[in-house]
PDB file of C-alpha atoms and ligand atoms in Angstrom:
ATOM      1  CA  UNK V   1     140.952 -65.507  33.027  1.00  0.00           C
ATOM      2  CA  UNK V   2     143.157 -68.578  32.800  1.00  0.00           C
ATOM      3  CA  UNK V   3     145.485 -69.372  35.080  1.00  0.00           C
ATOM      4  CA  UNK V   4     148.890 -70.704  33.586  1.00  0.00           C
ATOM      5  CA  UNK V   5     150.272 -73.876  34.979  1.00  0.00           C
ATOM      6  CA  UNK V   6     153.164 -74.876  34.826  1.00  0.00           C
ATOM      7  CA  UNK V   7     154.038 -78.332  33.959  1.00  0.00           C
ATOM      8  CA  UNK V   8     156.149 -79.976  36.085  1.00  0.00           C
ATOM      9  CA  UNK V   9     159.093 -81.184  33.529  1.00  0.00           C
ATOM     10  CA  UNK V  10     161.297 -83.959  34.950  1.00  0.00           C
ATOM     11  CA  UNK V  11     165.171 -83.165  35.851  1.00  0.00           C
ATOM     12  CA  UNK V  12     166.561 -86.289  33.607  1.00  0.00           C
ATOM     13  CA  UNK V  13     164.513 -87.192  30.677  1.00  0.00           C
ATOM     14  CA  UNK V  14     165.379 -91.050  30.336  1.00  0.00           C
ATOM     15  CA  UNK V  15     165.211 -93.909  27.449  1.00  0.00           C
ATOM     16  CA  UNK V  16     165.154 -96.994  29.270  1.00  0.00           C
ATOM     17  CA  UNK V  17     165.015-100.691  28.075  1.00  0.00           C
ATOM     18  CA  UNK V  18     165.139-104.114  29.989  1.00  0.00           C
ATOM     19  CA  UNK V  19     165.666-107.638  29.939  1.00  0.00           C
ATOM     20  CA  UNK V  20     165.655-111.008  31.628  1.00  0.00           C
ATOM     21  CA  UNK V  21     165.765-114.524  31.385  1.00  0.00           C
ATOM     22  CA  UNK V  22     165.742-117.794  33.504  1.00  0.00           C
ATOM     23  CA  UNK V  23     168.948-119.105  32.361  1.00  0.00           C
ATOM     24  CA  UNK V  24     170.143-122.284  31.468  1.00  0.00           C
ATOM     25  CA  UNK V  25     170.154-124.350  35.100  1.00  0.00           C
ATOM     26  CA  UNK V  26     167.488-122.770  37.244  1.00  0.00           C
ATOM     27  CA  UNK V  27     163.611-123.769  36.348  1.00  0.00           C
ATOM     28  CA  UNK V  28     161.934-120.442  37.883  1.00  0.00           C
ATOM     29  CA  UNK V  29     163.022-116.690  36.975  1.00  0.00           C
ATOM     30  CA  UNK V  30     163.106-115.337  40.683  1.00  0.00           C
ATOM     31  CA  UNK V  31     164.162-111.974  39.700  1.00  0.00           C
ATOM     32  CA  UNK V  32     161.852-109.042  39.369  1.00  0.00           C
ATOM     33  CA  UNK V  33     162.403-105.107  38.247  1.00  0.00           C
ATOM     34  CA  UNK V  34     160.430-102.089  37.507  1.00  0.00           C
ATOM     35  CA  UNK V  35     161.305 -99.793  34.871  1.00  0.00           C
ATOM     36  CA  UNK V  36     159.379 -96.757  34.336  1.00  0.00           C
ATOM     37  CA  UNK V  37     160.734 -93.050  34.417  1.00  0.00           C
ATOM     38  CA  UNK V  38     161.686 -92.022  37.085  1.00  0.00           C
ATOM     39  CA  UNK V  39     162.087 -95.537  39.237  1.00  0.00           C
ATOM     40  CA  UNK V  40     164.282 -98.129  38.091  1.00  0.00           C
ATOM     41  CA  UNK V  41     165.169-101.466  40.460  1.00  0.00           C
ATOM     42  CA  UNK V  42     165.847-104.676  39.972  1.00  0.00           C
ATOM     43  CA  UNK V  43     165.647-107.238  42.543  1.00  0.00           C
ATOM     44  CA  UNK V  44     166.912-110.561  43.269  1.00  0.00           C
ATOM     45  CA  UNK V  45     164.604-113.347  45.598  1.00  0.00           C
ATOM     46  CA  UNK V  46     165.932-116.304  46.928  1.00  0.00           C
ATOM     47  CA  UNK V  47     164.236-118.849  49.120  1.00  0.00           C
ATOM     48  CA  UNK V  48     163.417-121.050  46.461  1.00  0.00           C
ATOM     49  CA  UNK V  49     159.705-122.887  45.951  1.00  0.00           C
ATOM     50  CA  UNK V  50     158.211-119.700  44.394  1.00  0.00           C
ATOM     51  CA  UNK V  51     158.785-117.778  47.748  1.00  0.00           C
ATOM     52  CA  UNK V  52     161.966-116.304  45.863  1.00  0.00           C
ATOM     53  CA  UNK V  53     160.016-114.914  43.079  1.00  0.00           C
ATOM     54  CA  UNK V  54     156.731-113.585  45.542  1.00  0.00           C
ATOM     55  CA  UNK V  55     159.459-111.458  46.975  1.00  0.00           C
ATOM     56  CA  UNK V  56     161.019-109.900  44.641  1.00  0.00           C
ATOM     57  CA  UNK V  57     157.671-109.121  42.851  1.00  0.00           C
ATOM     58  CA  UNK V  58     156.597-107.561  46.195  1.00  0.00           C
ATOM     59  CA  UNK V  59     159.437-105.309  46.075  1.00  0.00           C
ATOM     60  CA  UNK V  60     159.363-104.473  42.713  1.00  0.00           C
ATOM     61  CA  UNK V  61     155.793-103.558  42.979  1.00  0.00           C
ATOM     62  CA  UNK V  62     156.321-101.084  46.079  1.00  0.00           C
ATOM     63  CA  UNK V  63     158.574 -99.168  44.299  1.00  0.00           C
ATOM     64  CA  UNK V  64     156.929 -99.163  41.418  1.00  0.00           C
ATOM     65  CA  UNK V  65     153.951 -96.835  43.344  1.00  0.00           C
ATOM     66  CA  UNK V  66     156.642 -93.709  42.787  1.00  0.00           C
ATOM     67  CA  UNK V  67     155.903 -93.075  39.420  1.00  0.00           C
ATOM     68  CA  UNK V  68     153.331 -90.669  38.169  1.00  0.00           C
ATOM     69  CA  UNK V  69     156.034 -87.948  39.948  1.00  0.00           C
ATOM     70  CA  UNK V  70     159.073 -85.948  37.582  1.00  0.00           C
ATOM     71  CA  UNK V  71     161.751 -86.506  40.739  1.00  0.00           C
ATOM     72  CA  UNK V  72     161.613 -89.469  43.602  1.00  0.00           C
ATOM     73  CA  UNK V  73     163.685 -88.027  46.698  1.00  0.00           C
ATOM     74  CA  UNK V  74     165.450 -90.360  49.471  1.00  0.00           C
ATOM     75  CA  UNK V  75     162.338 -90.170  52.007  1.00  0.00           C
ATOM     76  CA  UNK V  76     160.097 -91.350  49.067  1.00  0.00           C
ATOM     77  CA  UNK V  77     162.852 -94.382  48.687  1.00  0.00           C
ATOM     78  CA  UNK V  78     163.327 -94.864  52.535  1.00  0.00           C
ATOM     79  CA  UNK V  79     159.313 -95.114  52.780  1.00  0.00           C
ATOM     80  CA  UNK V  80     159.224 -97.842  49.518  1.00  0.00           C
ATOM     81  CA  UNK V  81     161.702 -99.611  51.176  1.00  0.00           C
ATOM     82  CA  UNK V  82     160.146 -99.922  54.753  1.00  0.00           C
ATOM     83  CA  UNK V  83     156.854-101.161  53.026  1.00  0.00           C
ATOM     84  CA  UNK V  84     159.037-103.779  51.086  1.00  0.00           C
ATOM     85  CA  UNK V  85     160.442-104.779  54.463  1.00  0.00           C
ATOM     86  CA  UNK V  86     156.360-105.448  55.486  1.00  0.00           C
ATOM     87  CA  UNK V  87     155.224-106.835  52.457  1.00  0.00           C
ATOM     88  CA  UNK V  88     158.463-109.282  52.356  1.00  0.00           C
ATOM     89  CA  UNK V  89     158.088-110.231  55.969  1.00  0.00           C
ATOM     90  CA  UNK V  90     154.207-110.781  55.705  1.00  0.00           C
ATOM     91  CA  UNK V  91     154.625-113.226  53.100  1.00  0.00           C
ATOM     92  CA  UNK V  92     153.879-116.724  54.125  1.00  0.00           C
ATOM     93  CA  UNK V  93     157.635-118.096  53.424  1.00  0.00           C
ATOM     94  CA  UNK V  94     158.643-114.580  54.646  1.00  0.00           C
ATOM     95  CA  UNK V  95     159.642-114.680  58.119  1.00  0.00           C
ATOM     96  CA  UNK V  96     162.802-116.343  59.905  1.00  0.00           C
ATOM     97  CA  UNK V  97     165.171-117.382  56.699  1.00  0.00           C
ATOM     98  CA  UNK V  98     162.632-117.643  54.215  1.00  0.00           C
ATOM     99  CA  UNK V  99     161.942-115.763  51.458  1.00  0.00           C
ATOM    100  CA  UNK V 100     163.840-112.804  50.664  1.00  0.00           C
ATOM    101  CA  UNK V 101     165.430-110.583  48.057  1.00  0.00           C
ATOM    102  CA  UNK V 102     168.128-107.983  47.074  1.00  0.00           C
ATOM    103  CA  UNK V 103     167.138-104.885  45.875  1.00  0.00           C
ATOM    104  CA  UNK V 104     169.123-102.288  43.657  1.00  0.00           C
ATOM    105  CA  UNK V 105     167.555 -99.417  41.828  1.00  0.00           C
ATOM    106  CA  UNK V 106     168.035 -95.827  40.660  1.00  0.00           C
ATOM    107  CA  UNK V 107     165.669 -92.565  40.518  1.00  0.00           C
ATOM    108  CA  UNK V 108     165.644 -89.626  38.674  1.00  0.00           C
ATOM    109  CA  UNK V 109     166.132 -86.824  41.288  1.00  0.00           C
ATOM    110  CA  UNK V 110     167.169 -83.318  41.590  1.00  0.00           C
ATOM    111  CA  UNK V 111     168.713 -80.911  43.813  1.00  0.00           C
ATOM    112  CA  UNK V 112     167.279 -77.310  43.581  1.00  0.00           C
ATOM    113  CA  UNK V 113     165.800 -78.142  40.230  1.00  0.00           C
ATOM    114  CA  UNK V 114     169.326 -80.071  38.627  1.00  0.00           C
ATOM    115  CA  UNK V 115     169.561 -83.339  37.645  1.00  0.00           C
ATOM    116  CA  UNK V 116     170.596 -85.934  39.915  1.00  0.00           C
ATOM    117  CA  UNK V 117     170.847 -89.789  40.205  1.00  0.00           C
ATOM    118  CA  UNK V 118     169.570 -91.413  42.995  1.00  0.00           C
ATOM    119  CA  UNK V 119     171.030 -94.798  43.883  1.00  0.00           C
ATOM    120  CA  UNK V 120     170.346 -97.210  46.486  1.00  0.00           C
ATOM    121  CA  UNK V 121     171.624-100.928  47.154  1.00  0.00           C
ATOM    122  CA  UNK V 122     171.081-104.022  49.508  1.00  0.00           C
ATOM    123  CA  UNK V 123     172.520-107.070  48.612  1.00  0.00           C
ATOM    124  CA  UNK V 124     174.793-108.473  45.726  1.00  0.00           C
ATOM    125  CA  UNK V 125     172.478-106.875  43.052  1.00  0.00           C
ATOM    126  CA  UNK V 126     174.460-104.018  41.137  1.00  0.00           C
ATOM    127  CA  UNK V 127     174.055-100.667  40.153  1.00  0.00           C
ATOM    128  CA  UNK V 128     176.557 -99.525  37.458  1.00  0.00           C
ATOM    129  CA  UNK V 129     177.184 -95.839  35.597  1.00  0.00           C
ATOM    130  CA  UNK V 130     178.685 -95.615  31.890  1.00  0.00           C
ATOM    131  CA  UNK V 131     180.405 -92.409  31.504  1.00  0.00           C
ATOM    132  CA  UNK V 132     182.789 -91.453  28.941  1.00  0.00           C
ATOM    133  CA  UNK V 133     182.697 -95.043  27.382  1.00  0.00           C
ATOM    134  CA  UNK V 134     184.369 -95.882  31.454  1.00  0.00           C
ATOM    135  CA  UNK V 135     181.860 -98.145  33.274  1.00  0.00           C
ATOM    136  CA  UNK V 136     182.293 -97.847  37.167  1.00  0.00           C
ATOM    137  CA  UNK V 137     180.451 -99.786  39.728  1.00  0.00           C
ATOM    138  CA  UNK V 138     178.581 -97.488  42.216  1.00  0.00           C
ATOM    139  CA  UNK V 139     176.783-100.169  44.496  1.00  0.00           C
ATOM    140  CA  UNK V 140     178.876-101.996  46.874  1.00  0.00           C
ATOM    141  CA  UNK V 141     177.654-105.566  47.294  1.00  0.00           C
ATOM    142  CA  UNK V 142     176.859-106.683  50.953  1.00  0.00           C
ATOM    143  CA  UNK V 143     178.560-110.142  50.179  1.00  0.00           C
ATOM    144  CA  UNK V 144     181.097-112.286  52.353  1.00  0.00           C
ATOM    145  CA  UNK V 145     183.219-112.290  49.349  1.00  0.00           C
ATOM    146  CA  UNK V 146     183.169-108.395  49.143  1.00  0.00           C
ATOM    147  CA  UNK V 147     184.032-108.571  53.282  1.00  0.00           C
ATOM    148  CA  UNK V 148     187.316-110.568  52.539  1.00  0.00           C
ATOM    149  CA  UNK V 149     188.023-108.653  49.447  1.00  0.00           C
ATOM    150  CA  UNK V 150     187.762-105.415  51.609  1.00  0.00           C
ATOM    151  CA  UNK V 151     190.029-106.921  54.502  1.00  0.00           C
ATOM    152  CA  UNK V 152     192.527-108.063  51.945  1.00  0.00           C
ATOM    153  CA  UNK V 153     191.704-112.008  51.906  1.00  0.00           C
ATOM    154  CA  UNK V 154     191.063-112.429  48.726  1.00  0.00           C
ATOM    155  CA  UNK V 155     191.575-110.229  45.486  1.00  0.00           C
ATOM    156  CA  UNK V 156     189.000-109.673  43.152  1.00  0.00           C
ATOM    157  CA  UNK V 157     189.512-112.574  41.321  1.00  0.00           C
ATOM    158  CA  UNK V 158     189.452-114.936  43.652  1.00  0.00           C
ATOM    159  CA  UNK V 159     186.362-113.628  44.517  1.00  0.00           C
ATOM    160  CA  UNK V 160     184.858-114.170  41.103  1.00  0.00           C
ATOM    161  CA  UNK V 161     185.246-118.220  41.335  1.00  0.00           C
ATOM    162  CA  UNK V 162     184.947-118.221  45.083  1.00  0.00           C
ATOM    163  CA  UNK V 163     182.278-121.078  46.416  1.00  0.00           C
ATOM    164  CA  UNK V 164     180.862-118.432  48.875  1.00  0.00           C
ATOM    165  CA  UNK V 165     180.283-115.705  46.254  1.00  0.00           C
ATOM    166  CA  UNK V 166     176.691-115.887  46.345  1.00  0.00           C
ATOM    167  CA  UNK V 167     176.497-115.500  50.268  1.00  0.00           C
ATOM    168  CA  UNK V 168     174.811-112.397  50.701  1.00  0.00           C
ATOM    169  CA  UNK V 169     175.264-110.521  53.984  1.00  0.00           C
ATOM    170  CA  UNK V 170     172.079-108.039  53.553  1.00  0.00           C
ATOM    171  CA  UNK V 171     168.620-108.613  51.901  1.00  0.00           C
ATOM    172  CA  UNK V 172     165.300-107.407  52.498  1.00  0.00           C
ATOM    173  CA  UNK V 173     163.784-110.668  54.594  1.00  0.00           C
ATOM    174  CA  UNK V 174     165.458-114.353  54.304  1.00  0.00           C
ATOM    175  CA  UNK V 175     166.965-113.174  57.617  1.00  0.00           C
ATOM    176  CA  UNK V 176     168.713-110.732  56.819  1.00  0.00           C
ATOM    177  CA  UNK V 177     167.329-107.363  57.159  1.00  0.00           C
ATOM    178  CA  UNK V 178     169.724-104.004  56.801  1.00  0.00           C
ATOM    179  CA  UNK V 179     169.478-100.633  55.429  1.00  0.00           C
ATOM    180  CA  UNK V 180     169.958 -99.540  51.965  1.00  0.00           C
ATOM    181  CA  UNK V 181     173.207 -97.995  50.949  1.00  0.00           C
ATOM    182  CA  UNK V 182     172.582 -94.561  49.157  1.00  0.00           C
ATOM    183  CA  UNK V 183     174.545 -92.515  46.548  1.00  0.00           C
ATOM    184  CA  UNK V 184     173.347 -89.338  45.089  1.00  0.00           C
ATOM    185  CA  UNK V 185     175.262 -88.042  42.186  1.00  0.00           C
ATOM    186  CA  UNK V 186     174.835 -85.290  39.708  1.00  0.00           C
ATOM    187  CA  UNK V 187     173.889 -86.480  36.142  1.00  0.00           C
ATOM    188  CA  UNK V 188     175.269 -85.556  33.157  1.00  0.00           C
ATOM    189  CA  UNK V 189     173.891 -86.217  30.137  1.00  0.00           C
ATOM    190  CA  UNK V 190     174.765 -89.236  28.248  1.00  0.00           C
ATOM    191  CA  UNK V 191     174.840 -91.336  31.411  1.00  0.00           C
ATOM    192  CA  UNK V 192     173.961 -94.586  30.765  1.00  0.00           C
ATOM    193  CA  UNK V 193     172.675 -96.501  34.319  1.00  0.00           C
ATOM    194  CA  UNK V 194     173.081-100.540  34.236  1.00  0.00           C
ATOM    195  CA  UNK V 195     171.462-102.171  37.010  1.00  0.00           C
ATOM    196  CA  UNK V 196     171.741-106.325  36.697  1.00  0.00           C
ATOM    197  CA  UNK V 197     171.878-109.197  38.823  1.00  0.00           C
ATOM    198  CA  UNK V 198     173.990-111.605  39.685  1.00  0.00           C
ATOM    199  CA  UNK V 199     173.403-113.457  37.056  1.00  0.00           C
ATOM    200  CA  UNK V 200     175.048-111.148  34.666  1.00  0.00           C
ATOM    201  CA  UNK V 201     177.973-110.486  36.659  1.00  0.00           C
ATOM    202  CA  UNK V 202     178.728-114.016  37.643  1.00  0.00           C
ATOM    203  CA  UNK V 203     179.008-114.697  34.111  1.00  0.00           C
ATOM    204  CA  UNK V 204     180.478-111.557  32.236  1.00  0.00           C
ATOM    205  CA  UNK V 205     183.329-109.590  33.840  1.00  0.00           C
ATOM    206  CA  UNK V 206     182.779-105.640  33.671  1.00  0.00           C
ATOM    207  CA  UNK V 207     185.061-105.435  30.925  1.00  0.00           C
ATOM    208  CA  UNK V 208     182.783-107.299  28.560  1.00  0.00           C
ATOM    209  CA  UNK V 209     179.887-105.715  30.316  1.00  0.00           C
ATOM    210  CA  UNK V 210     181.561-102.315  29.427  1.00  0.00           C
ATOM    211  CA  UNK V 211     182.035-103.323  25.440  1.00  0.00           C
ATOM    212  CA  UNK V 212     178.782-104.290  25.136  1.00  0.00           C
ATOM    213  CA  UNK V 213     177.460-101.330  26.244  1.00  0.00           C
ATOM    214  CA  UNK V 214     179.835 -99.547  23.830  1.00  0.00           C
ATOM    215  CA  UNK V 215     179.062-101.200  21.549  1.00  0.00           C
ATOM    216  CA  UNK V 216     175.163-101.034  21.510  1.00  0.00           C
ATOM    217  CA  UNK V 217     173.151 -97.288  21.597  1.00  0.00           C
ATOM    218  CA  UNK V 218     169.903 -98.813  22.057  1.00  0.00           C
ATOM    219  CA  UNK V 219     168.907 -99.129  25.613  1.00  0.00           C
ATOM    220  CA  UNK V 220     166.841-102.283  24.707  1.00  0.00           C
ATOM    221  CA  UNK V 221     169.269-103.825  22.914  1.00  0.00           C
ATOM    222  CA  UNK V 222     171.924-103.050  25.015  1.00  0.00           C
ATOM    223  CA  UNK V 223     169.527-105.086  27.830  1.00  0.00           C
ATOM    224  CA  UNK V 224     169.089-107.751  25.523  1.00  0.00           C
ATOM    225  CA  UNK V 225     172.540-108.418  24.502  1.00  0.00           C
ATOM    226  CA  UNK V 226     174.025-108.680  28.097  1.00  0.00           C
ATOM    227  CA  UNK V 227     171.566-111.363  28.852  1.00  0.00           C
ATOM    228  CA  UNK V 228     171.748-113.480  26.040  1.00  0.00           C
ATOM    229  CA  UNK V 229     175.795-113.144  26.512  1.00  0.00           C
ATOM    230  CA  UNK V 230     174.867-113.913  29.811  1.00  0.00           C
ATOM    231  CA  UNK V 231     173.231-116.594  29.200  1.00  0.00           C
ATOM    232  CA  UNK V 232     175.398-117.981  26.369  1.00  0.00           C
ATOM    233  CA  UNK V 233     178.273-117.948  29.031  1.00  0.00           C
ATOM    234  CA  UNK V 234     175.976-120.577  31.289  1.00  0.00           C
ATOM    235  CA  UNK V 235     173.745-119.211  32.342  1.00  0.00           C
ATOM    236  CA  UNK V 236     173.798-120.339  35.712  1.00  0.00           C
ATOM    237  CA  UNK V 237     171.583-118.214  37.448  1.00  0.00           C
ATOM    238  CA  UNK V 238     168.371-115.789  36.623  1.00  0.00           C
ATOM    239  CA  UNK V 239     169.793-112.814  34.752  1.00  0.00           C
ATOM    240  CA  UNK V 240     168.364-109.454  34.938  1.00  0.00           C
ATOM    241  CA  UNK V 241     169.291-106.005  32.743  1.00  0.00           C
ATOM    242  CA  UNK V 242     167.861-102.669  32.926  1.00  0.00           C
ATOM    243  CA  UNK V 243     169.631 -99.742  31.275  1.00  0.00           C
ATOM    244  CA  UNK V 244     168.390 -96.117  31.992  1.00  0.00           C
ATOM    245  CA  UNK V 245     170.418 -93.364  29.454  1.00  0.00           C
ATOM    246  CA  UNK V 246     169.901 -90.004  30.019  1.00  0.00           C
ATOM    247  CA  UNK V 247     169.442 -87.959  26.884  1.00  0.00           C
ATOM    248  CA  UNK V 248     168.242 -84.761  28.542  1.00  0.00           C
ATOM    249  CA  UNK V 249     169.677 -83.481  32.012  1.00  0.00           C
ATOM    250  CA  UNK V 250     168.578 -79.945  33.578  1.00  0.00           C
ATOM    251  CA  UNK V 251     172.236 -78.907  35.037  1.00  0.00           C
ATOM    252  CA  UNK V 252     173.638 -76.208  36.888  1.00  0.00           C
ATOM    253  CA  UNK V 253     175.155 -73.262  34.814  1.00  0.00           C
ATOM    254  CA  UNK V 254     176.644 -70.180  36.234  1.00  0.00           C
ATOM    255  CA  UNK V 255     175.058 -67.097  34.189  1.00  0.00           C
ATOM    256  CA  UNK V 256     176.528 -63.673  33.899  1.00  0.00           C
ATOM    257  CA  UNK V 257     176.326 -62.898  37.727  1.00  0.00           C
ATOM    258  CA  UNK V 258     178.043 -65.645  38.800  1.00  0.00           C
ATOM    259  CA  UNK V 259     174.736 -66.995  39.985  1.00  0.00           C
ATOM    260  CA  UNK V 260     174.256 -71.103  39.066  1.00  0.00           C
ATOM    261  CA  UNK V 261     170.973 -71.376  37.161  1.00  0.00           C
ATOM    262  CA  UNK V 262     169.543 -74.763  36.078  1.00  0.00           C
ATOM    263  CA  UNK V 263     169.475 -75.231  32.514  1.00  0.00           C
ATOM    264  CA  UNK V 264     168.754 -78.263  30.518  1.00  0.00           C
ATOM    265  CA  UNK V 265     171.068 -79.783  28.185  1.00  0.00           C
ATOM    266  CA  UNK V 266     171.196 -82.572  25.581  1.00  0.00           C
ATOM    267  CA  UNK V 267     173.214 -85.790  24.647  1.00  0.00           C
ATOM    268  CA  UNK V 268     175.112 -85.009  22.075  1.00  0.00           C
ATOM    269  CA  UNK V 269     177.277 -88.145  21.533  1.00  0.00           C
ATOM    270  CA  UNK V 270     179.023 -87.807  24.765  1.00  0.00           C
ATOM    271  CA  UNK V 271     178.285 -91.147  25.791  1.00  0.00           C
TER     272      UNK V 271
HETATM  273 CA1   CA X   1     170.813-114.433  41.592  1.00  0.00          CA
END
């Protein structure tokens, strides 16, 4: 007798595509990301003299031991995170104000079986959701510039050209250790997830970041496009693109009594 398994199916089914690219000023990419169903990050290292880049890649690589599972859930991202925190601050460059990085990322997760996004944020790295052709900002940066913004010093705007716009006020290491910011929303599908650096959106204002992705189906050409527009705008810093669309979500459906049952639906040009 055989027993039947059942296959674990995952509550988004994702297409995915990235990008990145040095730019036009800096000589080393310090930017890292993973990108395989169901973890997504992207993470920006500073400290300059390769230490940048050794953090970011440590990051990266942390959460990159999640996949191989169809749904990551917070304590799987809080436990990533704290071994980032170790592998960051074991790193030669890694202790006082050395080497560091942001970190921004989102999971495919569920609640009860549905379809959820998990999203999680320290630093000035960004996590963005199309919806509806509307692109909204989810993360909130931990920048000075976002502090005076908040306390009504400056307007956005003024933030964009500001000379301390690339102060950050959280990272993992360089000094600045905090917790990660979490959001956990319910997924629809057609979602398209942008996460980037600062390097795309010190160049392109979320307008143009929103036609592009209009504008472009293909999640790896999507990624492409925004860095090389990036880059064509300067190119001032590192510049790195993932985009995650959801083309299959299990959601919640009330069935005859009243009861919510998950249920998986498609994309069907909803984006
Ligand atoms: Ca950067």
């Amino acid at each position: 007798m055989s027993r039947q398994r059942l296959m674990p199916s995952a509550p988004i089914e994702v297409r995915a595509g990235v990008a990145t690219d040095a730019g036009r000023k800096r000589e080393h990419n310090e930017d890292s990301y993973f990108a395989k169903a169901p973890v997504f990050v992207v993470a920006d290292g500073m400290g300059g003299y390769a230490a940048g880049e050794v953090a970011s890649a440590a990051v990266a690589a942390e959460f990159g031991l999640l996949t191989g599972r169809p749904s990551v859930y917070a304590s799987d991202v809080r436990s990533a995170f704290g071994r980032a925190v170790a592998a960051v601050h074991s790193l030669p460059a890694g202790g006082g104000a050395g080497a560091g990085t942001t970190l921004t990322g989102v999971v495919v997760s569920d609640s009860g079986g549905v379809g959820y996004w998990l999203c999680f944020n320290i630093g000035d790295s960004r996590t963005y959701r199309m919806r509806g052709g509307q692109l909204e900002q989810i993360s909130v940066d931990h920048s000075v510039v976002q502090e005076l913004v908040e306390a009504g010093s400056l307007t956005r705007t003024q933030a964009s050209i500001d000379s301390r716009r690339n102060q950050v006020t959280k990272a993992i290491g360089a000094g600045g250790d905090g917790e990660l910011d979490f959001w956990f929303l319910p997924a629809e599908p057609g979602d398209r997830m942008l996460l980037c650096s600062d390097g795309l959106t010190g160049e392109l204002d979320d307008g143009r970041i929103a036609a592009i992705l209009r504008e472009t189906t293909d999640p790896q050409a999507a990624a492409e496009r925004l860095v090389a527009a990036a880059v064509d705008a300067g190119g001032r810093d590192n510049v790195t693109v993932v985009v995650v669309d959801a083309f299959a979500v299990v959601e919640a459906f009330a069935d005859g009594d009243a009861d919510t049952v998950p249920r998986a639906s498609r994309a069907g040009g909803r984006r």
